[in-house]
Coordinates of C-alpha atoms in Angstrom, one line a residue:
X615 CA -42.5 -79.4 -92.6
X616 CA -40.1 -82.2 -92.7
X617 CA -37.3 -79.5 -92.2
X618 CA -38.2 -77.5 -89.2
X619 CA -38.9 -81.1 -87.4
X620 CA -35.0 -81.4 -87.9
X621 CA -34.2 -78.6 -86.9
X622 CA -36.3 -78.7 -83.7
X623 CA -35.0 -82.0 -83.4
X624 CA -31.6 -81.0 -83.5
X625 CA -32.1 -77.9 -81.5
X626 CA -33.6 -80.4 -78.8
X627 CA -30.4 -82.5 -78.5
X628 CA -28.2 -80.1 -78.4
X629 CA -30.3 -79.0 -74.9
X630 CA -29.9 -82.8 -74.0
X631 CA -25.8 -83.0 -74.2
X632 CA -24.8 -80.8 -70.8
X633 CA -21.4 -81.4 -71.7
X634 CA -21.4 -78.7 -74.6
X635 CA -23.3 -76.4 -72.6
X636 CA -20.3 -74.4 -70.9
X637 CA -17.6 -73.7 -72.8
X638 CA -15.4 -75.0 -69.7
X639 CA -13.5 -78.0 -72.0
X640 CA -10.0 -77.0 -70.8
X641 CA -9.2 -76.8 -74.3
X642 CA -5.5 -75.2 -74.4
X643 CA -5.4 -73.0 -77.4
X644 CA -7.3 -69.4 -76.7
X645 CA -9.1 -69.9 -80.6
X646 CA -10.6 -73.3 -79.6
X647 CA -12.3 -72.1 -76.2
X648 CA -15.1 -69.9 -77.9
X649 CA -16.1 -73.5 -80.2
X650 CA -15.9 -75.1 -77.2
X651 CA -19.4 -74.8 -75.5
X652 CA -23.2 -74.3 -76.9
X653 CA -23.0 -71.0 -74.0
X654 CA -19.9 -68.8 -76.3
X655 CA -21.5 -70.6 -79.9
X656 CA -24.9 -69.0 -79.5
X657 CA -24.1 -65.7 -78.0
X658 CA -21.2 -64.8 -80.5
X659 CA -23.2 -65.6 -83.5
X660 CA -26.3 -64.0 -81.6
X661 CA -24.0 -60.9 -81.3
X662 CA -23.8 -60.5 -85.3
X663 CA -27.3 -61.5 -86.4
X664 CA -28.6 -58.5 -83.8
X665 CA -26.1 -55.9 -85.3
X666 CA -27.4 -56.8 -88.8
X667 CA -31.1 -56.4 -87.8
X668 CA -30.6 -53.2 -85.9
X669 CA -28.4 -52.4 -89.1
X670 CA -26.4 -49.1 -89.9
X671 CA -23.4 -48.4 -87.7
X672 CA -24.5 -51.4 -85.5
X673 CA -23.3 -53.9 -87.9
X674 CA -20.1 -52.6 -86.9
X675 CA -20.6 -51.1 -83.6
X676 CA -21.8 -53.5 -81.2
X677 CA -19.6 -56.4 -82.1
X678 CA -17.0 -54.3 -82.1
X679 CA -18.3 -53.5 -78.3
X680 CA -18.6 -57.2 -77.6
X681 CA -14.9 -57.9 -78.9
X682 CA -13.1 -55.1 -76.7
X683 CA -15.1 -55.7 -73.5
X684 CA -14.5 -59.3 -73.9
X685 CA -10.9 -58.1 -73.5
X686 CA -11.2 -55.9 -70.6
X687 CA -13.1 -59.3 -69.3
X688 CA -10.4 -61.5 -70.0
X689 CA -7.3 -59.4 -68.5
X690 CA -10.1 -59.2 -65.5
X691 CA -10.0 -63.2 -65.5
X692 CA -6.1 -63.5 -66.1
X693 CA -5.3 -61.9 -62.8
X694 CA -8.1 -63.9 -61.1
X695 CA -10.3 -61.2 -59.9
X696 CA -13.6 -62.3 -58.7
X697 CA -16.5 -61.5 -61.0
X698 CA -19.8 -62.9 -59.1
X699 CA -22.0 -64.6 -61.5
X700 CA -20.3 -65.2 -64.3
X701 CA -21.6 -68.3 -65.5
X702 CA -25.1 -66.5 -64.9
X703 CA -24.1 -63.4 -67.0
X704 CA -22.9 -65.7 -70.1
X705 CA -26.1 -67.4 -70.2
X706 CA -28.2 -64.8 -70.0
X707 CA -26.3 -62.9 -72.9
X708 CA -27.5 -66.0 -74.4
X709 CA -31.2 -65.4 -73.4
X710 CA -31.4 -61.6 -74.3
X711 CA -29.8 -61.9 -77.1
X712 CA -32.0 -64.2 -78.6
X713 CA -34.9 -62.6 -77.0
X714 CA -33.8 -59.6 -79.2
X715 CA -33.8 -61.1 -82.5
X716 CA -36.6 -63.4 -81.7
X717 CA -38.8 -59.9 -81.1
X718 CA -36.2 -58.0 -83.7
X719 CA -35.8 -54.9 -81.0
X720 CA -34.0 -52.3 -82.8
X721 CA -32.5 -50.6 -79.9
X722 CA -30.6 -47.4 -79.7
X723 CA -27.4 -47.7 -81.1
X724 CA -25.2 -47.1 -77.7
X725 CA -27.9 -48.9 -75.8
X726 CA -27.2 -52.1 -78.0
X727 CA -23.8 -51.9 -77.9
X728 CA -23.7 -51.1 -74.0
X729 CA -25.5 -54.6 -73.5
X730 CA -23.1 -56.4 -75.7
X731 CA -20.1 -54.8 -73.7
X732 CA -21.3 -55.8 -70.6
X733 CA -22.2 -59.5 -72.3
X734 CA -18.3 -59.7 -73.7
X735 CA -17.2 -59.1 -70.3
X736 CA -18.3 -61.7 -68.6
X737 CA -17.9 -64.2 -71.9
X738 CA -14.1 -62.6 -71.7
X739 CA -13.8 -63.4 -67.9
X740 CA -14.6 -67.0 -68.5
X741 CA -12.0 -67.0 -71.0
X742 CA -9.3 -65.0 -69.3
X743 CA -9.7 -67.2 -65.9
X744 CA -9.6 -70.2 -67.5
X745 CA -6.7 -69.8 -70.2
X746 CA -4.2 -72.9 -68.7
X747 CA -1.5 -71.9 -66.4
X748 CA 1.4 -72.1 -69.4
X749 CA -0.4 -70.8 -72.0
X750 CA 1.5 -67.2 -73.7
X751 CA -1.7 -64.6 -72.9
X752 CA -1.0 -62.7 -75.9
X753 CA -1.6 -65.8 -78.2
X754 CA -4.3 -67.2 -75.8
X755 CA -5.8 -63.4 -76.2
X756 CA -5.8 -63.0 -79.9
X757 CA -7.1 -66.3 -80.5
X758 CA -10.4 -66.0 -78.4
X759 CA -10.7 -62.5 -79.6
X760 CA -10.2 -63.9 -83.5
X761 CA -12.5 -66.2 -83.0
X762 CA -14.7 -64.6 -81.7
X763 CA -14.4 -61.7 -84.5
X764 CA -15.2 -64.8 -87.1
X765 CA -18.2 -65.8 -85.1
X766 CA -20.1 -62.6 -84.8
X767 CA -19.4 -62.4 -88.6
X768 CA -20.8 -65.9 -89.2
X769 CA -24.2 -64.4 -87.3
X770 CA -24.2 -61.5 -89.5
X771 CA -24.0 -62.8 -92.7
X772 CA -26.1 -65.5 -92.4
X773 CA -28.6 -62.9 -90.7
X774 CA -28.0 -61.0 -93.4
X775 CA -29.0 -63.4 -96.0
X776 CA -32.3 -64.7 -94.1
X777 CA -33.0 -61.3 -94.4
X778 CA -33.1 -61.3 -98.5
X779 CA -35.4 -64.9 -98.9
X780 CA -38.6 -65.5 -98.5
X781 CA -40.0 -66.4 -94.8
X782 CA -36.2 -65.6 -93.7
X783 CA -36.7 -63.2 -91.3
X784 CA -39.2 -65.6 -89.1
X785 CA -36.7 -67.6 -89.4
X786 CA -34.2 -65.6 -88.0
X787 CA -36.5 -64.6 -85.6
X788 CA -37.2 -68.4 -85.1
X789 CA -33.1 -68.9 -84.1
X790 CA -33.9 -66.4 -81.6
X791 CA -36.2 -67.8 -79.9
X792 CA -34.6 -71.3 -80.0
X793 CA -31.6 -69.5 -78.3
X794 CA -33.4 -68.0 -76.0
X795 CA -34.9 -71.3 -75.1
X796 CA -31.2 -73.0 -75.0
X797 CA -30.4 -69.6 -72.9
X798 CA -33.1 -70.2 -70.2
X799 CA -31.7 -73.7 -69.9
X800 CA -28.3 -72.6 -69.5
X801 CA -29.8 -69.9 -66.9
X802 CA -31.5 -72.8 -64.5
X803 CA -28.2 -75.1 -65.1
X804 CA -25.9 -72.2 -63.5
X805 CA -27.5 -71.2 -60.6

């Protein structure tokens, strides 16, 4: 009992620090920008618990989706072309995808990994378009995409081991639906 009132706890002031909600530090160095804001923490690690729930090719497949979209997303940022609602579409990646592990939806392989695309755009945009004015892209590139690689692998393998312990998978399913929570928050704070 004593641990899920930490955890709520913790989950609560982490919803209370607005500062770590956007991922919008200005921090110079393209690895440090996905550690940078609750927003990029939750949906990355969101993206690998999913794949390991759906399981199969998905594990695989849909961050794989996430990763190369967020690519497309943040070449779309480097040249500064307007992507309406991007702040919007991050946080609600952060909503559905918690929604989907909190309700363990198994979707259709190329449905799954067609949200996450669209979700690594806009998470790739708000990279791309904010990367600082001297920064080398490449490096700036391959660190947000590394990082965001380890991420989604942090999701699934501690998704994956929930999964094997008793009373894991509610809480998995628990994390979802905290995120979801944190997403909605995010939601009202961007429009």
């Amino acid at each position: 009992m004593i641990r899920r009132w930490q955890g709520g706890a913790a989950s609560g002031s982490l919803m209370l620090l607005p500062t770590l909600a956007w991922a919008h530090a200005g921090s110079s160095a393209g690895w440090l920008h996905p550690l940078s804001g609750l927003d990029h923490l939750l949906a990355m690690t969101a993206v690998g618990a999913w794949s390991v729930q759906i399981g199969g090719r998905a594990v695989w497949a849909v961050p794989g989706a996430f990763v190369c979209f967020m690519f497309l997303g943040g070449v779309i940022g480097f040249e500064h072309i307007e992507l309406p609602l991007t702040e919007v579409g991050v946080a609600m990646s952060v909503v559905l995808l918690g929604l989907a592990i909190a309700l363990r939806q198994r979707l259709p392989l190329l449905v799954a990994a067609g949200a996450t695309a669209l979700f690594g755009i806009f998470h790739g945009y708000a990279h791309g378009y904010e990367m600082p004015l001297m920064q080398n892209k490449v490096v700036y590139t391959a660190g947000f995409l590394a990082t965001t690689a380890t991420l989604h692998l942090v999701g699934a393998i501690g998704a994956h081991f929930l999964q094997k312990v008793k009373r894991g998978d509610g809480l998995l399913r628990l994390s979802g639906a905290a995120s979801a929570l944190c997403g909605l928050w995010l939601v009202i704070n961007a429009v």
